[in-house]
Amino acid sequence: MTLSKFSQWAAWAWVVTILAAYLAQFRDLLSSLLRIAS
Amino acid sequence: MSGLALLFLTAAALGYGALLLRACGVLADLAPRERAPWSFALGFGALGWLLFWPAAAHGLSPWVMPGVLAPGLVGLSLLRGGWSRPTKPSNITAALLCLLAAVAVLDLLQALAPPADADSGAYHFALPKLFLAQGGLIFQPLAVEGAVPLLPQMTSMAALGLGGEQGMTLWAMVSGWGSAWLVWAISRRWLSSEWALALALAWKTIPAVIYAAGTGQVEVRTAMFVTIGTLAVAEATVTGRIRWLAVAGLACGFFMAAKFPGLVFAGAVGLTILTLGPQRLRGAVLFSAAAVVAGCQWYGWNWWHSGDPVFPMLWAWLPHRAEGLWSPEAAALFAHAFIGIELAVPRDPLWLVLYPFKATLAPLDAFEGGRSGLGVLPLLLLPFAVWGGWRAWRQPGRLGVALLVLGIAYAVWFLFGPSQRMRHFLPLLPVLLIALTVAAIRVRNMRAPLVAAFAATLAIQIGAQGVFSLKFMRTIGQDRDTFLSEGLPGYEGARWINGNLPADVKVFNSLRWLNYVLERPYFYAHPLYQNLVITADGNNDVARFWRQLRQQEITHLFFLDRSLSGFPLGIDATAVFSAQLTALGCAKELYRGQAVRQLSRTLPDLGGSTFPISVMELLPENCPLELKTP
């Protein structure tokens, strides 16, 4: 794997990981929203 | 009428700001697209500054506020011309403009609803209403929410006076958009139209901005001062033009006059001028003079009335203080409860670095990260920005200088400030976001993950604003009383007071968010922030409680059960004292009701709890404690 390819994978991994970690703190709110919506 | 008032205020702010920029000799240095947003930011401060003086002199007669605003219209002529013809927007630009318009519509729904934010009801909007009713400023001997700088609240006062309640809420909306306008205009120096619009949209929908922009909260408005202050000192440093330091001084002064953290920011800018600025000593003198003129009126006002310009922080050390307004007992309670609650992690270098990560990803309650956090975008951009920005490290440009100012301000506030709420760092965020984005997009071959980061952030944040706006959508066609009954716990009690008590009463009110809706004179009975009526039951001294009520000429009590007041037992003991007064024949209950505290006002289906509220009349003629009152 070239350095460029590796850095792209790392960038995607960072974005996905941070977004998932950020959204995790709202899981109670999100599940409530889904419950109300359904 | 409210629309006309809004136009008048906006035009006056733009005009005064343009006049100030011209007076500083920098208006022509700005790109045409930047002149109006810079003018609005400076003009917002100028309006607050100008309105202080007639208010302090108790000269708020009906013609005074239009008289203060009208001369600013002269400056509008300075903003004419220089605009380039708009080109046909790209599909991405058009989509982003549609999203901005959708956010603006959601903001408008909030602006058309009655104000129901707790802090705004307690003082941001309650004080302007009080000042208008009294014809001028009334000193409020209250820490945090009374004897503090109140520059933005002066503009709310003008909006309320000229356009009524809706004029004030519409003005909150427009002034909340001022910082987004600045983010777009300034970032266009380095970014394409698409990136600049995306960034402005990302800033405008940050949770803390959604939470605060449409209310009386000041951070979104002081963000304008920080943005132009940092960019002005950066401009002076890079170009050597000392005149920019006058603009930086005005911006810092207006921030100082809006909130105590402005002192920290002014110190950070001053330090930057002394280390990097042009003609360091002359520059520092010019900056300081502008900051003092723009920012010291409220410190003088508070010193004049209390003896402490930063009430009550220097109370213990200053001579000539007004006795009774604060005490060692109040200071101990304040330190124990307020400081203890607001500082959740150690103020050390390790947490200085860790705090942004912790506050973004797993915030503690004290950070208030959920509903008023700073969003995920700064963290998403960080590695891209470090990668793209390290080459510029040896020759920092304007954004490098601006980041130095922000870094100093952040470090000083974190290491020495009294609160770790994320909202307090919000004013630093626009320039940080601009710098991070500009550095991040320099990285080659990273466009896809960067676009994904922006798109995901916008989707989350605009979705959140949509959910937040549900309660305002429900207000369409709803009358004011119904909306406030659903949104403000205990509003029924306030309505009962307004409808049943005569005008010459004075109500002890411990439901702080109801100050604004009370139409009778009230005493703001905060358990921690004031010393005039101490509600702590540490020594269970009901006689002192009674004596202090009588000294404040209080005739009625309006309170809630202490176990639900949000403060630890022993701090708010109004309910205990009231029961004792009733047993002694010193008070009788006139009204008892149930207030509903919803888990979420946005999503009432999530449920909530009810708690009793009570209105009592004091009966001095029957009271054995009255004989002991000197």
XYZ file of C-alpha atoms in Angstrom:
668
model
C 0.000 0.000 0.000
C 1.406 3.398 -0.956
C 1.680 6.224 1.543
C -1.006 8.146 -0.324
C -3.408 5.193 -0.219
C -2.703 4.608 3.463
C -3.318 8.255 4.336
C -6.637 8.169 2.525
C -7.704 5.101 4.468
C -6.576 6.785 7.690
C -8.541 9.928 6.830
C -11.729 7.932 6.186
C -11.185 5.945 9.366
C -10.796 9.176 11.351
C -13.978 10.696 9.925
C -16.075 7.587 10.511
C -14.691 6.932 13.999
C -15.152 10.499 15.222
C -18.663 10.734 13.791
C -19.640 7.430 15.412
C -18.154 8.461 18.748
C -19.868 11.841 18.571
C -23.273 10.399 17.722
C -22.979 7.758 20.447
C -23.590 10.385 23.135
C -27.001 11.090 21.577
C -28.116 7.459 21.323
C -30.814 7.886 23.993
C -32.193 10.927 22.223
C -32.016 9.244 18.836
C -33.810 6.125 20.068
C -36.499 8.327 21.631
C -36.910 10.167 18.364
C -37.223 6.897 16.487
C -39.755 5.643 19.038
C -41.839 8.803 18.706
C -41.579 8.771 14.926
C -42.761 5.173 14.759
C -44.112 47.721 13.801
C -41.699 44.970 14.883
C -40.492 44.611 11.285
C -39.867 48.342 10.980
C -37.990 48.371 14.278
C -35.875 45.475 13.047
C -35.023 47.308 9.831
C -34.225 50.490 11.769
C -31.912 48.670 14.205
C -30.172 46.723 11.447
C -29.641 49.818 9.315
C -28.399 51.825 12.303
C -25.935 49.073 13.268
C -24.632 48.858 9.693
C -24.317 52.614 9.486
C -22.577 53.141 12.812
C -20.187 50.300 12.051
C -19.315 51.776 8.653
C -18.696 55.154 10.278
C -16.372 53.566 12.846
C -14.461 51.645 10.174
C -14.122 54.855 8.159
C -13.015 56.776 11.258
C -10.343 54.128 11.897
C -9.270 54.466 8.261
C -9.707 50.812 7.323
C -13.028 50.683 5.480
C -11.386 50.962 2.071
C -8.897 48.216 2.970
C -11.716 45.686 3.258
C -13.077 43.815 0.258
C -16.573 45.097 -0.621
C -18.173 41.821 0.475
C -16.608 42.191 3.935
C -17.562 45.809 4.608
C -21.191 45.227 5.566
C -20.627 42.274 7.952
C -17.680 44.023 9.631
C -19.868 47.128 9.909
C -22.744 45.168 11.417
C -20.456 43.607 14.035
C -18.894 46.915 15.068
C -22.222 48.728 14.783
C -23.916 46.201 17.076
C -21.334 47.136 19.698
C -21.706 50.834 18.963
C -25.475 50.676 19.465
C -25.045 48.993 22.835
C -22.406 51.565 23.806
C -24.489 54.560 22.763
C -27.662 53.325 24.454
C -25.878 52.885 27.787
C -25.581 56.618 28.400
C -29.225 57.731 28.169
C -30.190 54.591 30.070
C -27.685 55.362 32.846
C -29.007 58.939 32.978
C -32.610 57.632 33.217
C -33.453 59.408 30.010
C -35.205 56.621 28.114
C -38.112 58.748 26.951
C -39.944 57.574 23.784
C -37.941 59.758 21.367
C -34.505 59.011 22.833
C -33.943 55.583 21.289
C -34.874 56.625 17.741
C -32.724 59.690 18.347
C -29.751 57.513 19.260
C -30.243 55.176 16.302
C -31.049 57.677 13.546
C -27.582 59.279 13.121
C -26.200 55.870 12.268
C -28.205 55.829 9.054
C -25.783 58.417 7.664
C -23.120 55.726 7.556
C -25.139 53.537 5.191
C -23.936 55.658 2.283
C -20.398 54.407 2.956
C -21.482 50.867 2.123
C -22.783 51.653 -1.342
C -20.983 50.429 -4.421
C -18.028 48.166 -4.925
C -20.103 45.023 -5.322
C -19.277 42.696 -8.160
C -22.128 41.395 -10.291
C -23.365 38.052 -8.975
C -22.503 35.166 -11.230
C -24.702 32.172 -11.905
C -24.322 29.899 -8.864
C -23.056 26.371 -9.270
C -25.374 23.518 -8.350
C -23.552 23.058 -5.038
C -23.800 26.768 -4.247
C -27.509 26.736 -5.077
C -28.061 23.703 -2.839
C -26.171 25.343 0.029
C -28.165 28.563 -0.424
C -31.379 26.512 -0.205
C -30.171 24.936 3.032
C -29.291 28.371 4.407
C -32.756 29.586 3.485
C -34.313 26.579 5.240
C -32.294 27.328 8.389
C -33.375 30.973 8.159
C -37.028 29.897 8.016
C -36.545 27.735 11.124
C -34.901 30.714 12.854
C -37.818 32.910 11.831
C -40.255 30.457 13.444
C -38.307 30.808 16.685
C -38.246 34.597 16.368
C -42.015 34.728 15.905
C -42.611 32.677 19.070
C -42.593 34.269 22.539
C -39.233 34.049 24.355
C -39.023 30.948 26.549
C -35.278 30.472 27.134
C -34.519 30.274 30.878
C -31.528 32.639 31.004
C -33.289 35.136 28.752
C -36.344 35.041 31.004
C -34.160 35.460 34.074
C -32.104 38.428 32.868
C -31.140 38.765 29.176
C -34.664 39.883 28.274
C -35.990 40.562 31.777
C -33.492 43.358 32.468
C -34.195 45.293 29.245
C -37.905 45.085 30.073
C -37.222 46.309 33.615
C -34.999 49.165 32.424
C -37.625 50.319 29.932
C -40.332 50.235 32.603
C -38.131 52.268 34.959
C -36.968 54.709 32.280
C -33.319 53.775 32.793
C -30.803 51.417 34.354
C -31.464 49.988 37.796
C -28.409 48.490 39.472
C -28.936 44.799 40.152
C -26.775 43.621 43.078
C -26.599 40.122 41.693
C -23.514 38.131 40.731
C -23.394 36.564 37.229
C -26.818 37.801 36.142
C -27.141 41.371 37.397
C -24.040 43.428 38.178
C -22.364 42.366 34.944
C -21.576 43.977 31.583
C -24.820 44.308 29.623
C -23.956 45.783 26.213
C -25.982 43.302 24.078
C -28.922 43.698 26.445
C -28.905 47.437 25.654
C -29.645 46.610 22.024
C -32.412 44.219 23.140
C -33.803 47.105 25.175
C -33.973 49.279 22.060
C -35.592 46.471 20.074
C -38.165 45.903 22.818
C -38.859 49.608 23.149
C -39.254 50.199 19.429
C -40.766 46.936 18.225
C -42.268 45.246 21.275
C -41.574 41.657 22.278
C -41.515 40.431 18.692
C -39.160 43.228 17.736
C -36.781 41.940 20.391
C -36.965 38.296 19.306
C -36.554 39.250 15.636
C -33.515 41.337 16.583
C -32.091 38.294 18.397
C -32.479 36.345 15.153
C -30.776 38.989 13.012
C -27.926 39.622 15.440
C -27.504 35.853 15.674
C -26.937 35.751 11.913
C -24.271 38.461 12.072
C -21.521 36.013 12.939
C -22.514 33.629 10.107
C -22.335 36.563 7.681
C -18.835 37.328 8.949
C -17.732 33.696 8.646
C -18.862 33.597 5.031
C -17.367 36.960 4.065
C -13.992 36.507 5.791
C -13.511 32.902 4.720
C -14.022 33.975 1.090
C -10.490 35.455 1.287
C -9.151 31.914 1.184
C -12.070 29.671 0.207
C -14.281 29.184 -2.811
C -17.912 30.233 -2.682
C -18.994 26.642 -1.979
C -16.599 26.055 0.902
C -17.361 29.474 2.426
C -21.127 28.851 2.301
C -20.714 25.356 3.738
C -18.609 26.769 6.556
C -21.093 29.550 7.331
C -23.877 26.961 7.384
C -21.849 24.658 9.620
C -21.221 27.539 12.051
C -24.859 28.680 12.051
C -26.092 25.187 12.931
C -23.599 24.313 15.670
C -25.659 23.092 18.659
C -24.569 26.017 20.839
C -25.554 28.454 18.086
C -28.929 26.779 17.530
C -29.476 26.949 21.269
C -28.374 30.555 21.737
C -28.740 32.554 18.519
C -32.479 33.172 18.761
C -32.406 34.020 22.450
C -30.812 36.739 24.546
C -27.668 34.635 25.131
C -24.637 36.724 24.300
C -21.966 34.274 23.068
C -23.166 34.155 19.468
C -23.065 37.947 19.410
C -19.682 38.296 21.125
C -18.384 35.843 18.502
C -18.644 38.773 16.079
C -16.329 40.851 18.280
C -13.809 38.031 18.628
C -13.839 37.380 14.885
C -13.154 40.962 13.844
C -10.834 41.553 16.819
C -8.541 38.649 15.939
C -8.595 39.427 12.223
C -7.889 43.115 12.895
C -4.840 42.405 15.058
C -3.693 39.864 12.484
C -4.083 42.474 9.742
C -2.049 44.978 11.768
C 0.681 42.412 12.415
C 0.997 41.293 8.807
C 0.619 44.674 7.075
C 2.173 46.885 9.761
C -0.800 49.243 9.605
C -1.307 50.380 13.156
C -4.795 51.757 12.450
C -6.154 48.194 12.520
C -5.306 48.102 16.211
C -7.971 50.736 16.821
C -10.522 48.330 15.300
C -9.123 45.500 17.432
C -9.420 47.742 20.497
C -13.035 48.618 19.736
C -13.930 44.956 19.179
C -12.231 43.910 22.423
C -13.865 46.788 24.286
C -17.315 45.809 23.055
C -16.641 42.214 24.127
C -15.519 43.477 27.553
C -18.750 45.470 27.770
C -20.771 42.379 26.861
C -19.333 39.734 29.211
C -16.494 39.318 31.704
C -14.572 36.830 29.460
C -14.020 39.830 27.199
C -11.308 40.858 29.665
C -9.469 37.611 28.946
C -9.794 38.089 25.209
C -8.582 41.694 25.414
C -5.583 40.471 27.406
C -4.811 37.867 24.733
C -4.964 40.464 21.964
C -2.863 42.892 24.027
C -0.216 40.236 24.614
C -0.115 39.446 20.902
C 0.345 43.134 20.073
C 3.199 43.426 22.573
C 4.985 40.396 21.131
C 4.225 40.570 17.401
C 2.381 43.805 16.653
C 3.649 46.823 14.724
C 5.204 49.710 16.717
C 4.597 47.687 19.849
C 4.320 50.455 22.417
C 2.365 52.879 20.228
C 0.218 50.018 19.019
C -0.499 48.859 22.548
C -1.454 52.392 23.616
C -3.811 52.824 20.651
C -5.377 49.411 21.232
C -5.776 49.994 24.962
C -7.293 53.444 24.533
C -9.906 52.125 22.086
C -10.681 49.139 24.329
C -11.052 51.290 27.437
C -13.358 53.777 25.728
C -15.493 51.020 24.182
C -15.554 48.649 27.112
C -15.261 50.202 30.541
C -18.652 51.823 31.082
C -20.205 48.793 32.747
C -17.209 48.305 35.041
C -17.564 51.929 36.107
C -21.290 51.497 36.606
C -20.818 48.422 38.786
C -17.970 50.034 40.734
C -20.057 53.141 41.353
C -22.944 51.140 42.812
C -21.158 48.306 44.575
C -17.519 49.325 44.993
C -16.470 46.315 42.888
C -16.104 46.730 39.101
C -16.244 42.962 38.590
C -18.837 42.234 41.277
C -18.329 40.173 43.389
C -14.893 38.891 42.358
C -12.845 41.595 44.137
C -15.287 42.182 46.966
C -13.035 40.869 49.714
C -10.144 43.156 48.809
C -11.649 46.469 47.736
C -12.332 49.418 50.037
C -15.450 51.620 49.847
C -17.706 48.724 49.000
C -21.442 48.929 49.519
C -22.006 46.828 52.622
C -24.731 44.228 52.537
C -24.592 43.514 48.819
C -22.191 40.625 49.368
C -20.739 38.841 52.382
C -18.246 36.143 53.330
C -21.234 33.809 53.760
C -22.494 34.527 50.240
C -18.962 34.160 48.864
C -18.568 30.769 50.541
C -21.917 29.528 49.194
C -21.101 30.854 45.738
C -17.682 29.213 45.709
C -19.046 25.929 47.045
C -22.063 25.594 44.772
C -21.295 27.601 41.615
C -17.586 27.013 41.220
C -17.942 23.413 42.366
C -20.592 22.696 39.745
C -18.962 24.561 36.852
C -15.478 23.023 37.104
C -15.604 19.314 36.382
C -12.020 18.489 35.362
C -8.714 19.755 36.768
C -7.449 23.042 35.380
C -4.027 21.739 34.388
C -1.987 21.524 31.153
C -3.049 17.915 30.504
C -6.744 18.763 30.560
C -6.037 21.914 28.586
C -5.201 19.570 25.701
C -7.744 16.837 26.471
C -10.731 19.106 27.131
C -11.786 19.663 23.483
C -11.764 15.892 22.863
C -13.589 15.034 26.073
C -16.072 17.879 25.647
C -16.868 16.855 22.076
C -17.076 13.096 22.403
C -18.081 12.384 26.001
C -19.003 15.648 27.708
C -19.567 15.763 31.440
C -22.760 17.425 32.679
C -20.846 20.539 33.708
C -19.734 21.095 30.103
C -23.368 21.309 28.921
C -22.168 19.594 25.802
C -25.337 17.954 24.571
C -27.708 20.787 23.776
C -25.136 23.577 23.673
C -21.974 21.843 22.510
C -19.622 23.070 19.830
C -20.317 20.347 17.284
C -18.038 17.740 15.786
C -16.571 19.684 12.849
C -13.464 21.104 14.598
C -12.414 17.619 15.669
C -13.131 16.148 12.232
C -11.007 18.819 10.572
C -8.113 18.645 13.030
C -5.816 16.059 11.408
C -6.443 17.456 7.914
C -5.655 20.957 9.171
C -2.487 19.863 10.954
C -1.360 18.106 7.817
C -2.222 20.995 5.545
C -1.060 23.714 7.876
C 2.332 22.561 9.073
C 4.105 23.979 6.009
C 2.837 27.457 6.911
C 4.157 27.175 10.450
C 7.460 28.993 9.765
C 5.755 31.950 8.119
C 2.426 32.415 9.822
C 0.047 34.697 7.972
C -3.100 36.351 9.220
C -4.694 33.104 10.331
C -1.525 32.100 12.168
C -1.625 35.312 14.213
C -5.347 34.854 14.792
C -4.743 31.307 16.054
C -2.131 32.637 18.489
C -4.701 35.051 19.941
C -7.288 32.276 20.209
C -4.751 29.921 21.809
C -3.838 32.443 24.498
C -7.486 33.258 25.205
C -8.441 29.576 25.375
C -5.536 28.690 27.671
C -6.142 31.585 30.063
C -9.887 30.945 30.279
C -9.442 27.205 30.744
C -6.630 27.443 33.316
C -8.011 30.361 35.321
C -11.663 30.832 34.332
C -14.548 29.931 36.660
C -16.514 27.741 34.239
C -15.918 24.888 31.817
C -19.201 25.196 29.933
C -18.495 24.685 26.241
C -20.701 27.655 25.419
C -18.101 30.024 26.905
C -15.633 28.999 24.191
C -18.133 29.585 21.389
C -16.890 33.113 20.510
C -13.482 31.646 19.645
C -14.951 29.153 17.203
C -15.628 31.129 13.978
C -11.981 32.030 13.414
C -10.865 28.569 14.509
C -13.243 26.965 12.004
C -12.034 29.269 9.240
C -8.382 28.489 10.020
C -8.993 24.735 10.246
C -10.924 24.647 6.975
C -8.414 26.785 5.094
C -5.571 24.535 6.271
C -7.514 21.312 5.696
C -8.408 21.917 2.067
C -4.720 22.421 1.237
C -4.213 18.686 1.618
C -4.152 16.993 -1.743
C -6.068 13.788 -2.431
C -8.210 14.244 0.648
C -11.170 15.970 -0.931
C -13.549 13.003 -0.569
C -13.208 12.396 3.200
C -13.203 16.161 3.789
C -16.410 16.656 1.820
C -17.908 13.684 3.661
C -16.971 15.253 7.007
C -18.670 18.499 6.040
C -21.722 16.780 4.592
C -22.191 14.570 7.646
C -21.768 17.539 9.974
C -24.337 19.574 8.062
C -26.776 16.660 7.969
C -26.488 16.106 11.731
C -26.669 19.769 12.640
C -29.472 20.801 10.279
C -31.403 17.710 11.390
C -30.872 18.784 14.994
C -32.147 22.263 14.226
C -35.186 20.719 12.566
C -35.941 18.752 15.731
C -35.214 21.816 17.893
C -37.681 23.819 15.805
C -40.559 21.371 16.280
C -41.782 23.306 19.299
C -41.829 26.515 17.278
C -43.701 24.809 14.437
C -46.343 23.886 16.977
C -46.742 27.567 17.877
C -48.153 28.473 14.491
C -51.660 29.623 15.271
C -51.095 29.269 19.015
C -51.598 32.237 21.348
C -48.819 33.562 23.606
C -50.329 32.271 26.857
C -50.687 28.734 25.568
C -47.114 28.643 24.258
C -45.696 29.984 27.513
C -47.854 27.612 29.584
C -46.347 24.685 27.686
C -42.795 26.036 27.624
C -42.250 27.708 30.984
C -42.623 25.606 34.151
C -44.739 27.520 36.652
C -46.068 30.045 34.137
C -49.581 29.519 35.521
C -48.375 30.946 38.834
C -46.959 34.022 37.141
C -50.207 34.480 35.244
C -52.143 34.222 38.505
C -49.920 36.898 40.058
C -50.359 39.186 37.039
C -54.127 38.765 37.117
C -54.826 38.814 40.838
C -52.290 40.904 42.728
C -52.441 44.708 42.728
C -49.743 46.799 41.075
C -48.136 47.962 44.339
C -46.948 44.528 45.512
C -43.377 43.261 45.406
C -43.006 39.556 44.724
C -40.080 37.443 45.946
C -39.544 35.229 42.884
C -37.361 32.143 43.034
C -38.524 30.806 39.643
C -35.864 32.753 37.789
C -37.017 32.009 34.237
C -40.321 33.763 35.014
C -38.824 37.207 35.764
C -39.547 38.340 32.225
C -43.229 37.371 32.224
C -44.027 38.827 35.662
C -45.968 42.065 35.250
C -45.649 42.983 38.925
C -42.524 44.352 40.676
C -40.371 41.435 41.764
C -37.271 40.609 43.751
C -35.011 38.150 41.903
C -34.452 35.651 44.720
C -31.509 33.667 43.404
C -30.197 31.355 46.135
C -26.530 31.863 45.179
C -26.068 35.147 43.359
C -27.382 37.679 45.870
C -26.969 38.489 49.539
C -30.000 40.681 50.238
C -32.376 37.831 51.094
C -30.408 34.739 52.021
C -32.381 31.568 51.428
C -29.777 29.114 52.704
C -30.906 27.330 55.847
C -27.475 26.700 57.295
C -28.441 28.264 60.608
C -32.206 27.884 60.107
C -32.658 31.564 60.897
C -36.238 32.328 59.910
C -36.083 35.630 61.812
C -33.278 36.841 59.541
C -35.205 35.637 56.495
C -38.240 37.637 57.623
C -36.131 40.723 58.423
C -34.507 40.660 54.996
C -37.857 40.217 53.252
C -39.177 43.272 55.071
C -36.043 45.308 54.319
C -36.605 44.636 50.620
C -40.292 45.651 51.016
C -41.408 42.252 49.762
C -45.120 41.573 50.126
C -45.495 38.138 48.504
C -43.473 34.961 47.976
C -43.495 32.939 44.758
C -41.475 29.747 44.999
C -41.222 26.041 44.281
C -40.469 23.003 46.368
C -36.806 23.092 47.319
C -36.140 19.452 46.558
C -36.850 20.220 42.911
C -35.211 23.616 42.619
C -32.015 22.237 41.150
C -29.850 23.394 44.026
C -28.442 21.225 46.824
C -30.395 20.998 50.043
C -29.466 23.775 52.389
C -28.989 26.400 49.679
C -32.556 27.122 48.611
C -34.684 26.719 51.715
C -37.496 29.069 50.754
C -40.074 26.305 51.131
C -38.820 25.465 54.643
C -38.839 29.100 55.725
C -42.278 29.607 54.185
C -43.689 26.702 56.184
C -42.208 28.235 59.337
C -43.674 31.644 58.492
C -47.085 30.053 57.947
C -46.903 28.278 61.305
C -46.032 31.574 62.992
C -48.936 33.376 61.311
C -46.552 35.543 59.252
C -47.745 34.305 55.861
C -50.737 32.669 54.232
C -51.020 30.825 50.974
C -53.044 32.537 48.226
C -52.350 30.226 45.317
C -51.093 26.693 44.923
C -50.550 25.030 41.598
C -48.628 22.381 39.797
C -45.851 23.219 37.401
C -44.745 20.736 34.778
C -41.072 20.362 34.054
C -40.672 18.493 30.811
C -37.661 16.334 30.155
C -37.467 18.056 26.780
C -39.504 21.069 25.743
C -38.736 20.138 22.156
C -40.078 16.608 22.591
C -42.842 16.761 25.226
C -43.740 13.131 24.485
C -40.647 12.152 26.483
C -42.576 13.081 29.618
C -41.592 15.082 32.666
C -42.353 15.706 36.291
C -44.679 17.989 38.188
C -43.835 20.029 41.251
C -45.842 22.296 43.492
C -45.594 26.054 43.259
C -47.006 28.494 45.739
C -47.814 32.186 46.119
C -47.945 33.449 49.702
C -48.875 36.793 51.156
C -46.780 38.132 54.030
C -48.778 39.189 57.097
C -46.614 41.553 59.133
C -49.508 42.692 61.314
C -49.897 39.155 62.712
C -46.256 38.218 62.779
C -44.343 37.868 66.060
C -41.094 38.223 64.095
C -42.132 41.746 63.085
C -41.539 42.968 66.639
C -37.921 41.852 66.367
C -37.404 43.679 63.061
C -35.407 46.860 63.673
